Coordinates of C-alpha atoms in Angstrom, one line a residue:
M24 CA 122.0 139.9 18.1
S25 CA 124.6 140.3 20.9
K26 CA 128.3 139.0 20.6
Y27 CA 130.6 138.2 23.0
E28 CA 134.4 137.2 22.9
S29 CA 136.8 135.9 25.3
S30 CA 140.5 136.9 25.6
I31 CA 142.6 134.7 23.5
K32 CA 143.8 132.0 25.7
Q33 CA 147.4 129.8 25.0
I34 CA 147.1 126.1 25.9
P35 CA 150.1 124.2 26.3
Y36 CA 149.1 121.6 23.9
P37 CA 148.7 120.9 20.3
Q38 CA 145.7 122.0 18.3
H39 CA 144.7 118.6 17.3
T40 CA 145.1 117.1 20.7
V41 CA 143.1 119.8 21.9
Y42 CA 139.9 119.9 19.0
D43 CA 140.1 115.7 19.8
Q44 CA 139.1 116.7 23.2
L45 CA 136.6 119.2 22.9
S46 CA 135.0 118.0 19.7
N47 CA 133.8 114.4 21.8
L48 CA 132.4 115.7 24.8
D49 CA 132.5 112.4 26.4
N50 CA 136.3 113.4 26.8
I51 CA 135.3 116.5 29.3
E52 CA 133.2 114.2 31.4
K53 CA 136.6 112.2 31.8
V54 CA 138.5 115.4 33.0
K55 CA 135.1 117.2 34.5
N56 CA 136.8 116.7 38.2
H57 CA 140.0 118.9 36.7
I58 CA 137.9 122.0 35.6
P59 CA 138.1 124.7 38.0
L60 CA 134.5 125.1 38.8
D61 CA 135.1 127.6 41.2
K62 CA 135.9 129.7 38.3
L63 CA 132.7 129.0 36.4
S64 CA 130.4 130.4 39.5
E65 CA 127.2 130.9 37.5
I66 CA 127.2 127.4 36.4
K67 CA 125.3 125.0 38.6
D68 CA 125.3 121.2 36.8
L69 CA 127.3 120.2 33.9
R70 CA 126.2 117.1 32.1
F71 CA 128.1 115.8 29.0
D72 CA 127.6 113.4 26.3
R73 CA 129.4 112.8 23.1
D74 CA 127.7 115.8 21.0
S75 CA 126.1 117.9 23.9
V76 CA 126.5 119.8 27.4
S77 CA 123.8 120.9 29.6
I78 CA 124.3 123.1 32.6
S79 CA 122.3 125.3 34.9
M80 CA 122.6 128.8 35.8
P81 CA 120.5 130.9 37.9
T82 CA 120.5 133.6 35.5
I83 CA 118.9 131.9 32.4
G84 CA 117.9 128.6 33.9
S85 CA 118.8 125.0 32.1
I86 CA 119.9 124.7 28.8
T87 CA 121.6 122.7 26.3
L88 CA 124.3 123.3 23.8
R89 CA 124.8 120.9 20.8
I90 CA 127.7 120.5 18.8
I91 CA 126.2 121.4 15.3
E92 CA 129.4 121.7 13.3
R93 CA 133.2 120.5 13.6
D94 CA 135.8 122.0 11.4
E95 CA 138.6 119.9 12.3
P96 CA 140.9 120.9 13.7
K97 CA 140.0 124.5 14.1
C98 CA 136.5 125.0 15.2
I99 CA 133.6 123.5 16.8
K100 CA 130.4 125.1 17.0
F101 CA 127.4 124.7 19.5
Q102 CA 123.8 125.9 19.4
T103 CA 121.1 125.8 21.9
E104 CA 118.1 123.5 22.0
D105 CA 114.9 124.5 23.8
S106 CA 116.5 127.5 25.2
P107 CA 114.7 130.7 26.1
I108 CA 117.6 132.5 24.7
P109 CA 119.2 131.0 21.6
L110 CA 122.6 131.1 21.6
T111 CA 125.7 130.0 19.5
L112 CA 129.0 129.5 20.5
W113 CA 132.0 128.6 18.6
I114 CA 135.4 127.5 20.1
Q115 CA 138.2 128.6 17.6
L116 CA 141.9 126.7 17.8
L117 CA 145.0 128.3 16.0
P118 CA 148.3 126.6 16.5
L119 CA 151.0 128.3 17.8
T120 CA 153.6 125.8 17.8
D121 CA 153.8 121.9 17.4
S122 CA 153.3 121.7 21.2
S123 CA 150.7 124.8 21.7
C124 CA 147.7 126.5 20.4
K125 CA 145.3 129.5 21.0
M126 CA 141.8 129.4 21.6
K127 CA 139.2 132.1 21.5
L128 CA 135.4 131.6 22.4
T129 CA 132.6 133.8 20.7
L130 CA 129.0 133.6 21.8
Q131 CA 126.1 135.1 19.8
A132 CA 123.0 135.5 21.7
N133 CA 119.6 136.7 20.4
I134 CA 118.6 138.8 23.8
P135 CA 115.7 140.8 23.9
I136 CA 116.3 144.4 24.2
F137 CA 114.9 144.9 27.8
L138 CA 116.9 141.8 29.1
R139 CA 120.4 142.9 28.1
P140 CA 121.1 145.1 30.8
M141 CA 120.5 142.3 33.1
I142 CA 122.3 139.3 31.4
G143 CA 124.2 140.7 29.0
N144 CA 127.1 141.4 31.4
R145 CA 126.8 138.1 32.8
L146 CA 127.0 136.3 29.8
G147 CA 130.2 138.4 28.7
E148 CA 131.9 137.4 32.3
M149 CA 130.7 133.9 31.8
I150 CA 132.5 133.4 28.3
E151 CA 135.6 134.4 29.7
Q152 CA 135.2 131.9 32.6
V153 CA 134.4 129.3 30.7
A154 CA 137.4 130.0 28.4
D155 CA 139.8 130.1 31.3
A156 CA 138.6 126.8 32.5
L157 CA 138.9 124.9 29.0
A158 CA 142.3 126.4 28.9
N159 CA 143.4 124.8 32.0
I160 CA 142.0 121.4 31.0
P161 CA 144.9 118.5 31.3
Y162 CA 144.4 117.6 27.6
D163 CA 146.7 114.9 27.8
M164 CA 144.9 112.9 30.4
Q165 CA 143.0 109.7 28.6

C-alpha cells in the first residue's frame, strides 16, 4: 500500500459547516463552479451525487469514489468502485476556533510496484491539489 498525505489546510469556516457540506456531495455540485479547476489539472470530468464523486484522469482513467463512512464532524472516508487501482481517501477535519478548522487528506492506494514510478508522484501532487481546492470552496453558499 502506498500512502499520500496533503499538507494541513486551514479553512475559514467552522468544522461542522465544512463537514456538512463535504459529507453530502450534492452540496459540492452546488459550488462546483467555485472550485478552482485550473489547480486540478489532472481531473477532466467531475460528477457528483449525494454519496459519490466520479472523475476522469488521463493517468488512471475514470474512477468513482463512494463515501463508505461518515464520522461526524471529523472524518469522511471514501473508497473506489470498479477501479483499476483500489484507493481509499480520508478527509479529516479538526476545529481550530469556533469559526475555522483545519483539514488533511490521506490517500492509500494499492499500486502495483511496476506502476509506482509512473503514477505515484502524480497521486501525491493530485492529493495536494484536491486539498487546495477543497480549502478554497465558499462553504457558506447554499
